[in-house]
Amino acid sequence: MSDYIVEMKHITKRFPGIVANDDVSIGIKKGEIFALLGENGAGKSTLMSMLSGLYEPDEGDIYIRGEKVQISSPNHAANLNIGMVHQHFKLVPDYTITENIILGVEPISKFVGLFPYVDIRNANRKIEELSKNFGLEVDPTKKIADLTVSMQQRVEILKVLYREAEILIFDEPTAVLTPQEIDFLLGIIEGLRNSGKTIILITHKLEEIKKVADRCAVLNKGKLVDVLDVKTTSVNHMAQLMVGREVSFKSEKVPAQFKEEILKVEHLTVKNEDGFEIVKDVSFTIHSGEIFAIAGVADNGQVEIADAIAGLTKVSGGKIFLEGKDITNNSIRKRTETGISYIPEDRQSFGLFLDFDLSTNLALKQYYKKPFSSRGILNKQEFEQFGHKLIDQFDIRSGQSIKTQVRSMSGGNQQKAIIAREIDLQSPLMIFVQPTRGVDIGAIENIHNMMIQQRDQGKAILLISLELDEIMNVADTIGVIYNGQLQKIASSESLTTNEVGEYMMGAKHE
Amino acid sequence: MDTVIIDGLSFALPLFIMAIGGIYSEKSGITNLALEGFQGFGAFVGALSAVLIANAFGTDVQNLFYVSLLFSMIGGMSFSIIHAVLCIKFKANQVISGVVINILALALTAFLTTQINALVFGAASDKFQLGVSERFTIEGLANIPVIGAVFTNVYPFQVIIIVIAIFAWYLLYKTKFGMRLRASGENPHSVDAAGVNVLKVRFSAVLISGLLSGLAGMCFAYSISANFSSNIYMGYGFLAIAALIFGNWRILPTLAACLLFGFAKSGGTFIAQSMALPSSFTDLFMVLPYVLTLLLLIFFSKSNRAPRALGEVYDKGKR
């Protein structure tokens, strides 16, 4: 018996065209938080999929509690007390929390000793107890459709705990969460460890690892780079191992040169579907050569401001001027043509057609104009040329160049494609909503540099972000929003991170 | 007035059990336009078994009702295997598969009926004569004004249908099979992640829809048509689909929709007869349920919500 609860020895896994894992060996001790660090496509998820029974390794052996095993299915993994908290939740929206958790392992009772039925009431009780034990309080009778993303994640965690998992794998658990929710989740993860569970945390966020993990394995392009003791390793060193080169967290930029006014928002008010004022009397201006960032906790109205400017949401009060022209009631296409580029928050639903090829996606904002089409007939050749041009210019990586189905591309490259398309419009105003959400460090650096480059070329840039670090890093001017109102507008040099944080919580008023 | 209720019910209940079959299939995520074909083929197998047995043993066809009911269920279920295999194993388009099965059922049963009549019975006929199932009246209850009609001249199959419907509700909403089935139609990935085979669940759901449709087809054959012929393909299967959509894929509201269609049909006939109109007008009144369908469509389509994964081919890799 070794002191490892999980051992993976010389694991190799090949997919057509790539080696996802190349001779990787790791050992995980009972009761530790073991982090797997790597960029998108480094092979973290593949490695863990072999532990959770989705794939079987081509070469190498897996040992659980010292015994050699072949994990053939998720059920088998569950029998070995291994559970995976998926990044993409697998929940039935119409079912209650309880129904989702017990699906597949339903507790059965019998009516009059004859007719078996699923004993929901009993399960409700059990789950309530379980959720209290781990500090994950939920109301088991609530429907999934009525829950926030972070609550849905709790359900996913409870699902694994209900199946009595001892080894819990978290796949990028914080990608969809706000900073407060992330803190809460990390607390939960520590609590789970303290109650004796073994945690494997897949992530590319270094701060999280630094905060909770005990040890950390770094993967790069399918190979194991190193296994580190987190306490004694600096964040910079980890980042360097992960990316394979120096990374700067601080973007290089020259002082901003503000020129003429591009966007002017006056007393903007936006109501949501229920008639509730979600943006209240917001006014600000953005100049050519300025990055204006709106900081705030999620759901405080910042996305609605961006949507109102881009024309996705109706304005219920106030005016929006672009280069002096009133665009408050213009259609979206009119706005695009007047000069707005928009990088949406949810790139997969609003930014791309996932099942269309790359060249089509790149031409989306111009397809109806010459030379892309004439008299309503599309000119495929132009699409292709244009696609090749942007792919070269912005270094968009994909399997089959312009013919690649966008769905198959990595998140970072999908985002690059959108940014390339929007930059090419040469609009005076560019709106970035959460541009680095879910993309890895190398790509984040790249996106920040592109934004700064655009600023230096005289664009006005509106950045909406939940990542305070990102805002402090790239913004020239910061507006802090709380509860639909701008609490403070000031140049980024005059504010500290802590001050912005206080305005974000509504603790400080002008 | 009583005849409106009596005839309405005897039409609505087979429609209802067929709609429940549709609910099973669609709740599991498989679009099912093939109900029409299932009920026709089921009725064909049931009717064929009845006339064959009657011929061999000299029994009266009318007494073979229960035997034929059993065979119709087997027939409907067997025929539904085609839809299940096409849609689930070969991932075919579910709408196309459904339409093709309907056409296939009509052609196949019409052809086989004439051939069997000619070869086995030596008669040139395109139908199997069955007669009308015997009815019963519950004395006492039948004397209650208006409601009494519900207990008058009841076909035995109406009772059978109600019992099966209650069991179908229990199976769908109270058992683990039902829970997994409904989840498969909402988010099959969650079912898969829970270690349950989505394809098996969907396969059984389609078979259940075939079984119940076959039963319904036999009931029609033994009541309104009194024979099996290609007349069985009157669009009842589509009416059942309409009913389950108005019923929002739920069993009780679907019963209400079926009753509405049933009374619209019997009411239409009643009006046509009481006005002593020529028979060509009767045909006009017969379309009442379908006109009603159109009208309801306008009001109900907004609030309706189909199972989320309905008609989607389940592909493990796609997220």
Short mmCIF file of N, CA and C in Angstrom, two decimals, chain B residues 134-286:
data_model
loop_
_atom_site.label_atom_id
_atom_site.label_comp_id
_atom_site.label_asym_id
_atom_site.label_seq_id
_atom_site.Cartn_x
_atom_site.Cartn_y
_atom_site.Cartn_z
N GLU B 134 -70.13 -5.63 -27.74
CA GLU B 134 -71.32 -5.50 -26.91
C GLU B 134 -71.16 -4.39 -25.89
N ARG B 135 -72.31 -3.80 -25.51
CA ARG B 135 -72.25 -2.72 -24.54
C ARG B 135 -72.99 -3.12 -23.28
N PHE B 136 -72.74 -2.39 -22.21
CA PHE B 136 -73.51 -2.65 -21.00
C PHE B 136 -73.95 -1.34 -20.37
N THR B 137 -74.96 -1.42 -19.55
CA THR B 137 -75.49 -0.24 -18.87
C THR B 137 -75.51 -0.54 -17.38
N ILE B 138 -75.01 0.41 -16.58
CA ILE B 138 -75.04 0.20 -15.14
C ILE B 138 -76.38 0.71 -14.63
N GLU B 139 -77.26 -0.24 -14.27
CA GLU B 139 -78.59 0.16 -13.80
C GLU B 139 -78.44 1.01 -12.55
N GLY B 140 -79.37 1.91 -12.36
CA GLY B 140 -79.28 2.77 -11.18
C GLY B 140 -78.56 4.05 -11.53
N LEU B 141 -77.24 3.92 -11.73
CA LEU B 141 -76.45 5.10 -12.08
C LEU B 141 -76.93 5.70 -13.39
N ALA B 142 -77.39 4.83 -14.27
CA ALA B 142 -77.80 5.29 -15.59
C ALA B 142 -79.06 6.15 -15.52
N ASN B 143 -79.77 6.09 -14.38
CA ASN B 143 -81.01 6.84 -14.29
C ASN B 143 -80.81 8.28 -13.84
N ILE B 144 -79.61 8.60 -13.39
CA ILE B 144 -79.33 9.99 -12.99
C ILE B 144 -79.47 10.87 -14.23
N PRO B 145 -80.15 11.98 -14.10
CA PRO B 145 -80.30 12.84 -15.28
C PRO B 145 -78.94 13.33 -15.80
N VAL B 146 -78.83 13.47 -17.09
CA VAL B 146 -77.63 13.92 -17.82
C VAL B 146 -76.41 13.03 -17.57
N ILE B 147 -75.90 13.01 -16.31
CA ILE B 147 -74.70 12.22 -16.02
C ILE B 147 -74.94 10.73 -16.25
N GLY B 148 -76.18 10.34 -16.13
CA GLY B 148 -76.54 8.94 -16.33
C GLY B 148 -76.08 8.42 -17.67
N ALA B 149 -76.01 9.31 -18.66
CA ALA B 149 -75.58 8.90 -20.00
C ALA B 149 -74.18 8.30 -19.99
N VAL B 150 -73.35 8.77 -19.03
CA VAL B 150 -71.98 8.26 -18.93
C VAL B 150 -72.00 6.76 -18.64
N PHE B 151 -73.05 6.30 -17.93
CA PHE B 151 -73.09 4.90 -17.52
C PHE B 151 -74.02 4.07 -18.41
N THR B 152 -74.45 4.68 -19.51
CA THR B 152 -75.38 3.99 -20.41
C THR B 152 -74.64 3.54 -21.66
N ASN B 153 -74.96 2.32 -22.10
CA ASN B 153 -74.37 1.79 -23.34
C ASN B 153 -72.85 1.95 -23.38
N VAL B 154 -72.22 1.50 -22.34
CA VAL B 154 -70.76 1.64 -22.24
C VAL B 154 -70.10 0.46 -22.92
N TYR B 155 -69.08 0.75 -23.72
CA TYR B 155 -68.26 -0.33 -24.28
C TYR B 155 -67.31 -0.83 -23.19
N PRO B 156 -67.08 -2.13 -23.12
CA PRO B 156 -66.12 -2.63 -22.11
C PRO B 156 -64.75 -1.98 -22.26
N PHE B 157 -64.37 -1.66 -23.52
CA PHE B 157 -63.02 -1.11 -23.69
C PHE B 157 -62.86 0.24 -23.00
N GLN B 158 -63.97 0.94 -22.78
CA GLN B 158 -63.86 2.24 -22.11
C GLN B 158 -63.34 2.06 -20.68
N VAL B 159 -63.82 0.99 -20.04
CA VAL B 159 -63.36 0.70 -18.69
C VAL B 159 -61.87 0.31 -18.71
N ILE B 160 -61.54 -0.56 -19.69
CA ILE B 160 -60.14 -1.00 -19.81
C ILE B 160 -59.23 0.21 -20.00
N ILE B 161 -59.67 1.14 -20.86
CA ILE B 161 -58.84 2.31 -21.14
C ILE B 161 -58.61 3.14 -19.89
N ILE B 162 -59.69 3.33 -19.10
CA ILE B 162 -59.52 4.15 -17.90
C ILE B 162 -58.54 3.50 -16.94
N VAL B 163 -58.64 2.19 -16.79
CA VAL B 163 -57.72 1.48 -15.89
C VAL B 163 -56.28 1.65 -16.39
N ILE B 164 -56.08 1.44 -17.71
CA ILE B 164 -54.73 1.57 -18.26
C ILE B 164 -54.22 3.00 -18.10
N ALA B 165 -55.11 3.98 -18.31
CA ALA B 165 -54.69 5.38 -18.21
C ALA B 165 -54.21 5.69 -16.80
N ILE B 166 -54.90 5.17 -15.80
CA ILE B 166 -54.47 5.42 -14.42
C ILE B 166 -53.10 4.79 -14.19
N PHE B 167 -52.94 3.59 -14.71
CA PHE B 167 -51.65 2.94 -14.55
C PHE B 167 -50.55 3.73 -15.28
N ALA B 168 -50.90 4.25 -16.46
CA ALA B 168 -49.92 5.01 -17.24
C ALA B 168 -49.49 6.26 -16.48
N TRP B 169 -50.44 6.90 -15.80
CA TRP B 169 -50.11 8.08 -15.01
C TRP B 169 -49.15 7.70 -13.88
N TYR B 170 -49.49 6.60 -13.21
CA TYR B 170 -48.65 6.13 -12.11
C TYR B 170 -47.23 5.83 -12.60
N LEU B 171 -47.15 5.14 -13.72
CA LEU B 171 -45.84 4.75 -14.25
C LEU B 171 -45.01 5.98 -14.62
N LEU B 172 -45.67 6.97 -15.20
CA LEU B 172 -44.94 8.13 -15.70
C LEU B 172 -44.51 9.07 -14.59
N TYR B 173 -45.34 9.21 -13.54
CA TYR B 173 -45.04 10.23 -12.55
C TYR B 173 -44.56 9.70 -11.20
N LYS B 174 -44.72 8.41 -10.96
CA LYS B 174 -44.39 7.91 -9.63
C LYS B 174 -43.23 6.92 -9.61
N THR B 175 -42.88 6.35 -10.73
CA THR B 175 -41.83 5.33 -10.70
C THR B 175 -40.51 5.88 -11.21
N LYS B 176 -39.44 5.14 -10.97
CA LYS B 176 -38.15 5.62 -11.43
C LYS B 176 -38.06 5.56 -12.95
N PHE B 177 -38.76 4.59 -13.54
CA PHE B 177 -38.78 4.53 -15.00
C PHE B 177 -39.37 5.82 -15.58
N GLY B 178 -40.48 6.26 -15.00
CA GLY B 178 -41.12 7.49 -15.48
C GLY B 178 -40.24 8.70 -15.28
N MET B 179 -39.57 8.74 -14.14
CA MET B 179 -38.71 9.89 -13.85
C MET B 179 -37.58 9.98 -14.86
N ARG B 180 -37.01 8.83 -15.18
CA ARG B 180 -35.90 8.82 -16.13
C ARG B 180 -36.42 9.16 -17.53
N LEU B 181 -37.63 8.65 -17.84
CA LEU B 181 -38.21 8.92 -19.15
C LEU B 181 -38.42 10.42 -19.35
N ARG B 182 -39.03 11.06 -18.37
CA ARG B 182 -39.30 12.49 -18.52
C ARG B 182 -38.01 13.29 -18.57
N ALA B 183 -37.01 12.84 -17.81
CA ALA B 183 -35.73 13.56 -17.83
C ALA B 183 -35.05 13.41 -19.19
N SER B 184 -35.24 12.26 -19.84
CA SER B 184 -34.63 12.05 -21.15
C SER B 184 -35.15 13.03 -22.19
N GLY B 185 -36.38 13.46 -22.02
CA GLY B 185 -36.95 14.41 -22.96
C GLY B 185 -36.59 15.85 -22.64
N GLU B 186 -36.12 16.08 -21.41
CA GLU B 186 -35.76 17.44 -21.03
C GLU B 186 -34.27 17.69 -21.20
N ASN B 187 -33.45 16.82 -20.62
CA ASN B 187 -32.01 16.95 -20.77
C ASN B 187 -31.37 15.57 -20.72
N PRO B 188 -31.25 14.93 -21.89
CA PRO B 188 -30.72 13.56 -21.92
C PRO B 188 -29.31 13.44 -21.33
N HIS B 189 -28.54 14.54 -21.40
CA HIS B 189 -27.18 14.49 -20.85
C HIS B 189 -27.19 14.23 -19.35
N SER B 190 -28.20 14.79 -18.67
CA SER B 190 -28.26 14.58 -17.23
C SER B 190 -28.57 13.12 -16.93
N VAL B 191 -29.37 12.50 -17.77
CA VAL B 191 -29.71 11.09 -17.58
C VAL B 191 -28.47 10.23 -17.80
N ASP B 192 -27.76 10.57 -18.84
CA ASP B 192 -26.54 9.84 -19.17
C ASP B 192 -25.51 9.98 -18.04
N ALA B 193 -25.38 11.21 -17.54
CA ALA B 193 -24.41 11.45 -16.47
C ALA B 193 -24.79 10.69 -15.21
N ALA B 194 -26.09 10.41 -15.05
CA ALA B 194 -26.53 9.66 -13.87
C ALA B 194 -26.36 8.16 -14.08
N GLY B 195 -25.76 7.79 -15.21
CA GLY B 195 -25.47 6.38 -15.44
C GLY B 195 -26.64 5.58 -15.98
N VAL B 196 -27.61 6.27 -16.57
CA VAL B 196 -28.77 5.57 -17.13
C VAL B 196 -28.68 5.64 -18.66
N ASN B 197 -29.04 4.54 -19.32
CA ASN B 197 -28.95 4.48 -20.76
C ASN B 197 -30.15 5.19 -21.41
N VAL B 198 -29.88 6.36 -21.97
CA VAL B 198 -30.94 7.18 -22.56
C VAL B 198 -31.64 6.44 -23.70
N LEU B 199 -30.84 5.75 -24.51
CA LEU B 199 -31.40 5.11 -25.69
C LEU B 199 -32.40 4.02 -25.31
N LYS B 200 -32.09 3.27 -24.27
CA LYS B 200 -33.00 2.22 -23.81
C LYS B 200 -34.32 2.82 -23.33
N VAL B 201 -34.20 3.91 -22.57
CA VAL B 201 -35.40 4.55 -22.04
C VAL B 201 -36.29 5.01 -23.19
N ARG B 202 -35.66 5.64 -24.19
CA ARG B 202 -36.44 6.16 -25.32
C ARG B 202 -37.06 5.01 -26.13
N PHE B 203 -36.28 3.94 -26.27
CA PHE B 203 -36.78 2.79 -27.01
C PHE B 203 -38.07 2.26 -26.36
N SER B 204 -38.02 2.08 -25.04
CA SER B 204 -39.21 1.55 -24.37
C SER B 204 -40.37 2.53 -24.52
N ALA B 205 -40.08 3.83 -24.47
CA ALA B 205 -41.16 4.82 -24.57
C ALA B 205 -41.87 4.70 -25.91
N VAL B 206 -41.11 4.54 -26.99
CA VAL B 206 -41.72 4.43 -28.31
C VAL B 206 -42.55 3.14 -28.39
N LEU B 207 -42.03 2.05 -27.82
CA LEU B 207 -42.79 0.80 -27.84
C LEU B 207 -44.12 0.95 -27.09
N ILE B 208 -44.07 1.67 -25.98
CA ILE B 208 -45.32 1.88 -25.23
C ILE B 208 -46.31 2.67 -26.08
N SER B 209 -45.82 3.65 -26.82
CA SER B 209 -46.75 4.42 -27.66
C SER B 209 -47.35 3.53 -28.74
N GLY B 210 -46.57 2.57 -29.25
CA GLY B 210 -47.10 1.65 -30.25
C GLY B 210 -48.17 0.76 -29.65
N LEU B 211 -47.89 0.26 -28.46
CA LEU B 211 -48.82 -0.63 -27.77
C LEU B 211 -50.17 0.06 -27.52
N LEU B 212 -50.11 1.27 -26.98
CA LEU B 212 -51.35 1.97 -26.64
C LEU B 212 -52.11 2.39 -27.91
N SER B 213 -51.36 2.77 -28.95
CA SER B 213 -52.02 3.16 -30.20
C SER B 213 -52.72 1.96 -30.82
N GLY B 214 -52.08 0.80 -30.79
CA GLY B 214 -52.69 -0.41 -31.33
C GLY B 214 -54.01 -0.68 -30.62
N LEU B 215 -53.99 -0.56 -29.32
CA LEU B 215 -55.21 -0.74 -28.52
C LEU B 215 -56.30 0.22 -28.99
N ALA B 216 -55.92 1.50 -29.17
CA ALA B 216 -56.90 2.50 -29.58
C ALA B 216 -57.48 2.16 -30.95
N GLY B 217 -56.61 1.74 -31.88
CA GLY B 217 -57.07 1.41 -33.23
C GLY B 217 -58.11 0.30 -33.19
N MET B 218 -57.86 -0.72 -32.35
CA MET B 218 -58.79 -1.84 -32.24
C MET B 218 -60.14 -1.38 -31.70
N CYS B 219 -60.10 -0.45 -30.74
CA CYS B 219 -61.34 0.06 -30.17
C CYS B 219 -62.17 0.77 -31.24
N PHE B 220 -61.50 1.56 -32.06
CA PHE B 220 -62.21 2.22 -33.16
C PHE B 220 -62.83 1.18 -34.08
N ALA B 221 -62.02 0.15 -34.41
CA ALA B 221 -62.48 -0.85 -35.37
C ALA B 221 -63.71 -1.59 -34.84
N TYR B 222 -63.75 -1.83 -33.54
CA TYR B 222 -64.86 -2.58 -32.95
C TYR B 222 -66.03 -1.69 -32.59
N SER B 223 -65.90 -0.37 -32.74
CA SER B 223 -67.04 0.48 -32.41
C SER B 223 -67.51 1.25 -33.64
N ILE B 224 -66.89 2.39 -33.93
CA ILE B 224 -67.46 3.22 -34.99
C ILE B 224 -67.41 2.59 -36.37
N SER B 225 -66.36 1.82 -36.68
CA SER B 225 -66.36 1.31 -38.05
C SER B 225 -66.93 -0.10 -38.18
N ALA B 226 -66.91 -0.88 -37.10
CA ALA B 226 -67.46 -2.24 -37.12
C ALA B 226 -66.73 -3.17 -38.09
N ASN B 227 -65.62 -2.72 -38.60
CA ASN B 227 -64.82 -3.60 -39.45
C ASN B 227 -63.39 -3.05 -39.47
N PHE B 228 -62.49 -3.82 -40.07
CA PHE B 228 -61.19 -3.23 -40.33
C PHE B 228 -61.07 -2.96 -41.82
N SER B 229 -60.80 -1.73 -42.18
CA SER B 229 -60.50 -1.40 -43.57
C SER B 229 -59.60 -0.17 -43.55
N SER B 230 -59.22 0.30 -44.73
CA SER B 230 -58.34 1.47 -44.73
C SER B 230 -59.05 2.71 -44.21
N ASN B 231 -60.38 2.58 -43.95
CA ASN B 231 -61.10 3.70 -43.34
C ASN B 231 -60.61 4.04 -41.94
N ILE B 232 -59.85 3.09 -41.37
CA ILE B 232 -59.36 3.33 -40.01
C ILE B 232 -58.38 4.51 -40.01
N TYR B 233 -57.79 4.78 -41.17
CA TYR B 233 -56.85 5.91 -41.25
C TYR B 233 -57.61 7.19 -41.54
N MET B 234 -58.36 7.64 -40.54
CA MET B 234 -59.19 8.83 -40.72
C MET B 234 -58.53 10.09 -40.17
N GLY B 235 -57.32 9.96 -39.70
CA GLY B 235 -56.67 11.12 -39.10
C GLY B 235 -56.80 11.15 -37.58
N TYR B 236 -57.30 10.03 -36.98
CA TYR B 236 -57.44 10.00 -35.52
C TYR B 236 -56.09 10.14 -34.83
N GLY B 237 -55.07 9.55 -35.43
CA GLY B 237 -53.74 9.64 -34.83
C GLY B 237 -53.28 11.08 -34.71
N PHE B 238 -53.59 11.86 -35.76
CA PHE B 238 -53.17 13.27 -35.71
C PHE B 238 -54.01 14.05 -34.72
N LEU B 239 -55.29 13.64 -34.60
CA LEU B 239 -56.15 14.28 -33.61
C LEU B 239 -55.60 14.01 -32.21
N ALA B 240 -55.10 12.80 -32.00
CA ALA B 240 -54.51 12.46 -30.70
C ALA B 240 -53.28 13.33 -30.44
N ILE B 241 -52.49 13.55 -31.49
CA ILE B 241 -51.31 14.41 -31.32
C ILE B 241 -51.74 15.83 -30.96
N ALA B 242 -52.78 16.31 -31.67
CA ALA B 242 -53.30 17.64 -31.36
C ALA B 242 -53.75 17.70 -29.91
N ALA B 243 -54.42 16.63 -29.46
CA ALA B 243 -54.93 16.61 -28.08
C ALA B 243 -53.79 16.67 -27.08
N LEU B 244 -52.72 15.94 -27.35
CA LEU B 244 -51.65 15.93 -26.35
C LEU B 244 -50.88 17.26 -26.36
N ILE B 245 -50.89 17.93 -27.51
CA ILE B 245 -50.23 19.24 -27.53
C ILE B 245 -51.07 20.27 -26.76
N PHE B 246 -52.42 20.24 -27.00
CA PHE B 246 -53.26 21.16 -26.22
C PHE B 246 -53.18 20.81 -24.75
N GLY B 247 -53.00 19.55 -24.47
CA GLY B 247 -52.91 19.11 -23.09
C GLY B 247 -51.54 19.39 -22.50
N ASN B 248 -50.69 20.05 -23.27
CA ASN B 248 -49.37 20.45 -22.78
C ASN B 248 -48.55 19.23 -22.33
N TRP B 249 -48.71 18.11 -23.01
CA TRP B 249 -47.96 16.90 -22.72
C TRP B 249 -48.24 16.39 -21.30
N ARG B 250 -49.44 16.75 -20.76
CA ARG B 250 -49.81 16.24 -19.44
C ARG B 250 -51.09 15.43 -19.57
N ILE B 251 -51.23 14.43 -18.72
CA ILE B 251 -52.27 13.44 -18.95
C ILE B 251 -53.69 13.98 -18.74
N LEU B 252 -53.93 14.66 -17.62
CA LEU B 252 -55.30 15.12 -17.35
C LEU B 252 -55.78 16.18 -18.35
N PRO B 253 -54.99 17.22 -18.61
CA PRO B 253 -55.43 18.20 -19.62
C PRO B 253 -55.64 17.55 -20.99
N THR B 254 -54.85 16.51 -21.28
CA THR B 254 -55.03 15.82 -22.55
C THR B 254 -56.39 15.11 -22.59
N LEU B 255 -56.80 14.55 -21.44
CA LEU B 255 -58.12 13.93 -21.37
C LEU B 255 -59.19 14.98 -21.69
N ALA B 256 -59.03 16.18 -21.14
CA ALA B 256 -60.00 17.25 -21.40
C ALA B 256 -60.06 17.56 -22.88
N ALA B 257 -58.89 17.64 -23.52
CA ALA B 257 -58.86 17.93 -24.96
C ALA B 257 -59.56 16.82 -25.75
N CYS B 258 -59.31 15.57 -25.36
CA CYS B 258 -59.93 14.44 -26.05
C CYS B 258 -61.44 14.48 -25.91
N LEU B 259 -61.91 14.79 -24.68
CA LEU B 259 -63.36 14.87 -24.47
C LEU B 259 -63.96 15.95 -25.34
N LEU B 260 -63.27 17.06 -25.43
CA LEU B 260 -63.74 18.16 -26.26
C LEU B 260 -63.88 17.71 -27.71
N PHE B 261 -62.85 17.04 -28.21
CA PHE B 261 -62.91 16.55 -29.59
C PHE B 261 -64.05 15.54 -29.74
N GLY B 262 -64.18 14.66 -28.74
CA GLY B 262 -65.21 13.63 -28.80
C GLY B 262 -66.60 14.23 -28.88
N PHE B 263 -66.86 15.22 -28.00
CA PHE B 263 -68.19 15.83 -27.99
C PHE B 263 -68.41 16.69 -29.22
N ALA B 264 -67.35 17.29 -29.74
CA ALA B 264 -67.49 18.08 -30.97
C ALA B 264 -67.92 17.17 -32.11
N LYS B 265 -67.34 15.98 -32.13
CA LYS B 265 -67.65 15.04 -33.21
C LYS B 265 -69.09 14.52 -33.08
N SER B 266 -69.43 14.05 -31.85
CA SER B 266 -70.78 13.48 -31.69
C SER B 266 -71.82 14.60 -31.78
N GLY B 267 -71.45 15.77 -31.28
CA GLY B 267 -72.38 16.92 -31.36
C GLY B 267 -72.64 17.28 -32.81
N GLY B 268 -71.59 17.26 -33.62
CA GLY B 268 -71.74 17.60 -35.04
C GLY B 268 -72.69 16.63 -35.73
N THR B 269 -72.49 15.36 -35.45
CA THR B 269 -73.37 14.35 -36.05
C THR B 269 -74.80 14.57 -35.60
N PHE B 270 -74.96 14.83 -34.31
CA PHE B 270 -76.28 15.04 -33.73
C PHE B 270 -77.01 16.21 -34.41
N ILE B 271 -76.29 17.31 -34.58
CA ILE B 271 -76.90 18.49 -35.21
C ILE B 271 -77.32 18.16 -36.64
N ALA B 272 -76.40 17.51 -37.35
CA ALA B 272 -76.69 17.19 -38.74
C ALA B 272 -77.94 16.32 -38.83
N GLN B 273 -78.07 15.34 -37.92
CA GLN B 273 -79.21 14.43 -37.96
C GLN B 273 -80.49 15.14 -37.55
N SER B 274 -80.42 15.93 -36.47
CA SER B 274 -81.64 16.54 -35.96
C SER B 274 -82.17 17.60 -36.93
N MET B 275 -81.29 18.15 -37.77
CA MET B 275 -81.77 19.10 -38.76
C MET B 275 -82.21 18.39 -40.03
N ALA B 276 -82.09 17.06 -40.01
CA ALA B 276 -82.50 16.23 -41.15
C ALA B 276 -81.88 16.70 -42.45
N LEU B 277 -80.61 17.01 -42.38
CA LEU B 277 -79.91 17.47 -43.58
C LEU B 277 -79.49 16.27 -44.43
N PRO B 278 -79.32 16.47 -45.71
CA PRO B 278 -78.83 15.38 -46.55
C PRO B 278 -77.45 14.91 -46.09
N SER B 279 -77.09 13.70 -46.47
CA SER B 279 -75.89 13.08 -45.92
C SER B 279 -74.63 13.86 -46.30
N SER B 280 -74.67 14.58 -47.43
CA SER B 280 -73.48 15.34 -47.80
C SER B 280 -73.16 16.39 -46.74
N PHE B 281 -74.21 16.88 -46.06
CA PHE B 281 -73.97 17.86 -45.00
C PHE B 281 -73.34 17.22 -43.77
N THR B 282 -73.69 15.95 -43.56
CA THR B 282 -73.11 15.25 -42.41
C THR B 282 -71.60 15.29 -42.51
N ASP B 283 -71.10 15.07 -43.70
CA ASP B 283 -69.65 15.11 -43.90
C ASP B 283 -69.08 16.44 -43.45
N LEU B 284 -69.83 17.49 -43.75
CA LEU B 284 -69.36 18.83 -43.39
C LEU B 284 -69.24 18.96 -41.87
N PHE B 285 -70.28 18.40 -41.17
CA PHE B 285 -70.24 18.50 -39.71
C PHE B 285 -69.16 17.61 -39.10
N MET B 286 -68.79 16.58 -39.85
CA MET B 286 -67.77 15.68 -39.33
C MET B 286 -66.42 16.38 -39.17
#
